[in-house]
Tab-separated table of C-alpha atoms and ligand atoms in Angstrom:
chain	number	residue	atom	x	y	z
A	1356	UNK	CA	0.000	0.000	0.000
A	1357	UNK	CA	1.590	3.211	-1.095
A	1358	UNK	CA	2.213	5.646	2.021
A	1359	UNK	CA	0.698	8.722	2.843
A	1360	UNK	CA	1.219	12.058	3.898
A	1361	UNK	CA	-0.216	13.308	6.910
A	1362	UNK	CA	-1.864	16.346	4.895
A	1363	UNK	CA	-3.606	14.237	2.743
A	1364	UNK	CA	-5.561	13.128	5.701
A	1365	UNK	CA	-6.617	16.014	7.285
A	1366	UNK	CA	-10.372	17.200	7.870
A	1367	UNK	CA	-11.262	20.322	9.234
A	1368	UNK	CA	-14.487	21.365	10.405
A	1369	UNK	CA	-15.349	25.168	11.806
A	1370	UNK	CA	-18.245	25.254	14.259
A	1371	UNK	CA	-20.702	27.702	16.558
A	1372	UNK	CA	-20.816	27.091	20.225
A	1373	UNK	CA	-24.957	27.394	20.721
A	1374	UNK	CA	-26.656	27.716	23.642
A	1375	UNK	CA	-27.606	23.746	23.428
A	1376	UNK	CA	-23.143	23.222	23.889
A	1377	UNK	CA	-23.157	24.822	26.802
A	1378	UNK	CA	-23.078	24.733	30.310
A	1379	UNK	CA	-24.639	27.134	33.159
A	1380	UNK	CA	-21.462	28.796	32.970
A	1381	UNK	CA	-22.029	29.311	28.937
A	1382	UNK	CA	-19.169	26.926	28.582
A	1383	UNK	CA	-18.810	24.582	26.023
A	1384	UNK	CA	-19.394	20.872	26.988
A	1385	UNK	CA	-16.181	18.884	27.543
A	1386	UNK	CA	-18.695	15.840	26.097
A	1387	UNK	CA	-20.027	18.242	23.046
A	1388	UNK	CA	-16.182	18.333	22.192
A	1389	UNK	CA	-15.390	14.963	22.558
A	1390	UNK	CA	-18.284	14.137	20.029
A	1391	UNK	CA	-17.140	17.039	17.408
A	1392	UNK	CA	-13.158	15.754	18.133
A	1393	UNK	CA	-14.384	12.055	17.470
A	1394	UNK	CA	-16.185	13.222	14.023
A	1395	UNK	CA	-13.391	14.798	12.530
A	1396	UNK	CA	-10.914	12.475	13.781
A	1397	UNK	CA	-13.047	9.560	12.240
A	1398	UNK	CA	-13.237	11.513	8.771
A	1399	UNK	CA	-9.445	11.652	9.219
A	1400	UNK	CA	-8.741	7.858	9.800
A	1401	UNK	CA	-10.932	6.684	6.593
A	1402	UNK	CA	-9.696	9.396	4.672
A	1403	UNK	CA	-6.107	7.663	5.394
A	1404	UNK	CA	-7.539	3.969	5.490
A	1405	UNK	CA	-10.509	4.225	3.021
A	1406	UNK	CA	-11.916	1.986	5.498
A	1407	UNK	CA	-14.556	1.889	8.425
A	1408	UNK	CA	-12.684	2.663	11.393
A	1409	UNK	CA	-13.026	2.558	14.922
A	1410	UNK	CA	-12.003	3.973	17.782
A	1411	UNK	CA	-9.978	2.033	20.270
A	1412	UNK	CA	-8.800	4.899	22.374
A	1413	UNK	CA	-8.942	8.505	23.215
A	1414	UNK	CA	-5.005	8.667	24.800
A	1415	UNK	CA	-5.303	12.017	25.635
A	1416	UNK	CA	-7.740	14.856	25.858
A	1417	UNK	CA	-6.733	18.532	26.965
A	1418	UNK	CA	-8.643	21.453	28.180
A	1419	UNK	CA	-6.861	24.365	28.251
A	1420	UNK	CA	-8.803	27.433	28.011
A	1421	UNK	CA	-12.807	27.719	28.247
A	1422	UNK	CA	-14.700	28.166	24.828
A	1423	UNK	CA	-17.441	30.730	25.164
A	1424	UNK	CA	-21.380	30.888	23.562
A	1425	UNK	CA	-21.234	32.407	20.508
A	1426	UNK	CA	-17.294	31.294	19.981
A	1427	UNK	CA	-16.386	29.669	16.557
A	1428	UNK	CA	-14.388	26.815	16.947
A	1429	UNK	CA	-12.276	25.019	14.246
A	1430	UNK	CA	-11.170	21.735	14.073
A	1431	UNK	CA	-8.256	19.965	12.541
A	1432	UNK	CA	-7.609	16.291	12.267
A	1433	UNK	CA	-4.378	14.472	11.163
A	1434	UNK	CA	-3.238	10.954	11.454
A	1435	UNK	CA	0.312	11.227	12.706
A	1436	UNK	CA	0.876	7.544	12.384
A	1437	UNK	CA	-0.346	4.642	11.053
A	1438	UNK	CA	0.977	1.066	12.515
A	1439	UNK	CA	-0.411	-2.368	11.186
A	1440	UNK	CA	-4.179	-1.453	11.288
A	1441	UNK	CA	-4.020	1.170	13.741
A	1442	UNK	CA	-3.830	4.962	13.168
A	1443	UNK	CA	-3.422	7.573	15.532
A	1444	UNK	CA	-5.566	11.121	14.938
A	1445	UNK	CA	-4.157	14.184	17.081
A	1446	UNK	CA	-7.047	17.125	16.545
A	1447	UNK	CA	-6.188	20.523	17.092
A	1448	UNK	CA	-8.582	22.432	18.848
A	1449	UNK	CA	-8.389	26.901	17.693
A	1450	UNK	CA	-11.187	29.572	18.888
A	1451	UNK	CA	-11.464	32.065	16.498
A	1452	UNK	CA	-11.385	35.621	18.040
A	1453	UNK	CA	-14.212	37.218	16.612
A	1454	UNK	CA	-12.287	40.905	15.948
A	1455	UNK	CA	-9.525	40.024	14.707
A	1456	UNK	CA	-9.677	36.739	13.644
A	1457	UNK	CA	-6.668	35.446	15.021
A	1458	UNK	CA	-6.783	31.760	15.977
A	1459	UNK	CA	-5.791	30.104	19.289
A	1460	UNK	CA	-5.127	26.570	20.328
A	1461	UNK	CA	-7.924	26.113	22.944
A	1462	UNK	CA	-7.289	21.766	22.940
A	1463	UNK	CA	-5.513	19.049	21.168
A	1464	UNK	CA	-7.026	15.613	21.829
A	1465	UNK	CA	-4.805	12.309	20.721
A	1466	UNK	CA	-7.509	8.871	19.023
A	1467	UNK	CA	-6.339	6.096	17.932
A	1468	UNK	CA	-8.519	4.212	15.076
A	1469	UNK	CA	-8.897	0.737	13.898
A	1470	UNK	CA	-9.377	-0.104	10.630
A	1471	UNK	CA	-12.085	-3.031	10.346
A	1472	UNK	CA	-13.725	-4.924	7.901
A	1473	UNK	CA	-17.566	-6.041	7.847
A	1474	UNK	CA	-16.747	-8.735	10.991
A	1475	UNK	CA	-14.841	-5.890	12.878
A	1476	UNK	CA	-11.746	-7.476	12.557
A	1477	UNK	CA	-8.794	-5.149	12.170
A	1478	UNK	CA	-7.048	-4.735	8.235
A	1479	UNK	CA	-4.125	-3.344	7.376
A	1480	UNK	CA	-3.533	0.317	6.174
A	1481	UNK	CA	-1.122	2.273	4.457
A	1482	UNK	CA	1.929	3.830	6.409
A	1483	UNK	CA	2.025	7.780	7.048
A	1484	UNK	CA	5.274	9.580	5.782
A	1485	UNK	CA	5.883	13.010	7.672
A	1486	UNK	CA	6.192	15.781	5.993
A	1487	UNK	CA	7.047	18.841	8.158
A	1488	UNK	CA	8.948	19.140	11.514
A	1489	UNK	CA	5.779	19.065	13.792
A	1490	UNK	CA	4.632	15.858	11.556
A	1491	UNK	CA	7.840	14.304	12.159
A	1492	UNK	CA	7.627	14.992	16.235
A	1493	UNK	CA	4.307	13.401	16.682
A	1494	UNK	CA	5.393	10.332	14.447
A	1495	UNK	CA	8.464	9.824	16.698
A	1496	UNK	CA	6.685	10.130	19.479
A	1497	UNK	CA	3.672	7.892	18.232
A	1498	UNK	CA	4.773	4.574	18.829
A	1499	UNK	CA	5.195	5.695	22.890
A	1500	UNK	CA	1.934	6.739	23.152
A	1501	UNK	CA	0.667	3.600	21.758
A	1502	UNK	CA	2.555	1.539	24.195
A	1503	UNK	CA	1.434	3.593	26.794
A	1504	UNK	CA	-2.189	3.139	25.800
A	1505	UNK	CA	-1.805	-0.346	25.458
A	1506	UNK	CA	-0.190	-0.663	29.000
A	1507	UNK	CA	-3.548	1.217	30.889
A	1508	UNK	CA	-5.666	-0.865	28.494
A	1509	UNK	CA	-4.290	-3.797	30.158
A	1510	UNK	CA	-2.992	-5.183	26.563
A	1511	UNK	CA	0.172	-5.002	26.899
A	1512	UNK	CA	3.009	-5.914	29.565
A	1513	UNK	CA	4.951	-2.965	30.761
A	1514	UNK	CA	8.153	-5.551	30.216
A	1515	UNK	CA	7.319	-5.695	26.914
A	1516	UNK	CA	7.149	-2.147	26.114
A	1517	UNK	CA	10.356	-1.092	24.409
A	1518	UNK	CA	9.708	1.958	24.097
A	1519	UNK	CA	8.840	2.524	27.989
A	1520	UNK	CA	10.664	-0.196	29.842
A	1521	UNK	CA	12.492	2.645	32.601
A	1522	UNK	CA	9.102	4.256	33.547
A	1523	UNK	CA	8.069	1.186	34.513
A	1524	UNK	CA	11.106	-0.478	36.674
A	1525	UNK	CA	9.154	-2.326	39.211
A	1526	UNK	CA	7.263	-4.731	36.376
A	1527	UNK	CA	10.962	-6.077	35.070
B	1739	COA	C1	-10.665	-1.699	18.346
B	1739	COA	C2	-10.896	-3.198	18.191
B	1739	COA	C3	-11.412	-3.513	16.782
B	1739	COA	C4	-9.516	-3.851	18.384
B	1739	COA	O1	-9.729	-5.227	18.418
B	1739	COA	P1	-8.645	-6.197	19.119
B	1739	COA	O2	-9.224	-7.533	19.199
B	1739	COA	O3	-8.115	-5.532	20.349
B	1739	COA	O4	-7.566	-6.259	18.015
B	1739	COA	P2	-6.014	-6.312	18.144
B	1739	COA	O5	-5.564	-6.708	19.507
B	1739	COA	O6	-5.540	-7.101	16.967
B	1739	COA	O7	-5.615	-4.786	17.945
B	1739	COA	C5	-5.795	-4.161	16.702
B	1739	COA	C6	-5.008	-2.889	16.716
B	1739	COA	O8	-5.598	-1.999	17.660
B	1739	COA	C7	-4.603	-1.521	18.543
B	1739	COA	N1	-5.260	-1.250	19.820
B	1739	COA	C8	-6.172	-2.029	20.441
B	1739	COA	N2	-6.541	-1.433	21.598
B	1739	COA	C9	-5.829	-0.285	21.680
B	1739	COA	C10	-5.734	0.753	22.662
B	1739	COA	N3	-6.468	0.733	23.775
B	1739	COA	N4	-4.886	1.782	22.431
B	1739	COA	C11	-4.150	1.831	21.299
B	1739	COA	N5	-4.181	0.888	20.338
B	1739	COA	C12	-5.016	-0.150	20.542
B	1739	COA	C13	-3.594	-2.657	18.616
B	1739	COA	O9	-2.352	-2.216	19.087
B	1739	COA	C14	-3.551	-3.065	17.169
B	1739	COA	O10	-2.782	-2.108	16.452
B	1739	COA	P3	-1.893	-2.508	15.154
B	1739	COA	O11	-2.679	-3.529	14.366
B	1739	COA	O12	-1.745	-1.245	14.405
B	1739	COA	O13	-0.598	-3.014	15.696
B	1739	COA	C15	-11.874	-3.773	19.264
B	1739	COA	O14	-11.303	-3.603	20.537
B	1739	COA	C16	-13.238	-3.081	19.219
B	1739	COA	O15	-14.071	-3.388	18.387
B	1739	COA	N6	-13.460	-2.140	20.157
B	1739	COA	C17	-14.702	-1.375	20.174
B	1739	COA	C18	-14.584	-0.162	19.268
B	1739	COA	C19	-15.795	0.725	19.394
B	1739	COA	O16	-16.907	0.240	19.376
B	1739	COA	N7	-15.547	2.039	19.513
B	1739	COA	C20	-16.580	2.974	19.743
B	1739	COA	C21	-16.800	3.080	21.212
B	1739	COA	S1	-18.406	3.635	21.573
């Protein structure tokens, strides 16, 4: 399968906080997030896999800032690596100022999808080749945050995990 670029799998999608996102704070929803981050990161993992995918894990979900009513929030999903059937989406989280529009990084959430076929049984998909600096990071630092996933999933021994053997001393 021929590799492919992390910007051929992005999706973006640019959305209005209304009052049904909100909380009594006129917050947005951590939950309403999730759901939008799981969307986009989905549309990112078939774009890459052409496949129905699903997702095994949300590894890591921050919350930096509050997003307001009435803020527009865009969303951008990339898969930073693919393994055997696996891909991991990280999703970029920017609030739009409404003035100037300038864009900050309110979150960045890290999925990781399987690819399945009609049983649900995992398939192979192509491999991602980095493009940029920032695509290169997260691809190094990928295969980590897998093993790490896997460990707290219970799936895989912290002996086993090359990549994270000295954090875990006391399991050798
Ligand atoms: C995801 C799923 C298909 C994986 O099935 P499985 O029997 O664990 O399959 P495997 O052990 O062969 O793992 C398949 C791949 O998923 C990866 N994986 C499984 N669980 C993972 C986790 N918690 N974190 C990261 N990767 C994970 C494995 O490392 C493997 O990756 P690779 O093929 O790229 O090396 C299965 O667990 C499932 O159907 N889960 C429910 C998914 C779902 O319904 N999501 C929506 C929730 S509402």
């Amino acid at each position: 399968m021929k590799p492919k670029t992390p910007k051929e799998t992005e999706a973006v999608s640019t959305k209005i906080v209304l009052p049904n996102d909100t909380n009594p704070l006129n917050h947005l929803f951590g939950g309403r997030l999730l759901a939008w981050m799981d969307e986009i990161a989905y549309i990112s993992a078939n774009r890459h896999s052409r496949r129905v995918a699903v997702t095994a894990s949300i590894n890591n979900v921050s919350f930096n800032q509050p997003v307001k009513l009435g803020d527009t929030v865009t969303l951008k999903a990339k898969v930073s690596r693919a393994f055997s059937s696996s891909m991991e989406v990280i999703i970029d989280v920017y609030v739009e100022n409404k003035s100037t529009g300038e864009q900050k990084t309110s979150n960045q959430a890290i999925y990781t999808f399987v690819a399945v076929d009609q049983f649900n049984n995992p398939i192979e998909v192509p491999q991602i080749k980095p493009e940029t600096e920032l695509e290169t990071e997260r691809y190094d630092a990928a295969l980590r945050r897998k093993q790490l996933s896997l460990i707290l999933a219970g799936k895989l021994k912290p002996s086993e995990a090359t990549e994270l053997k000295a954090l875990f001393t006391d399991y050798n």
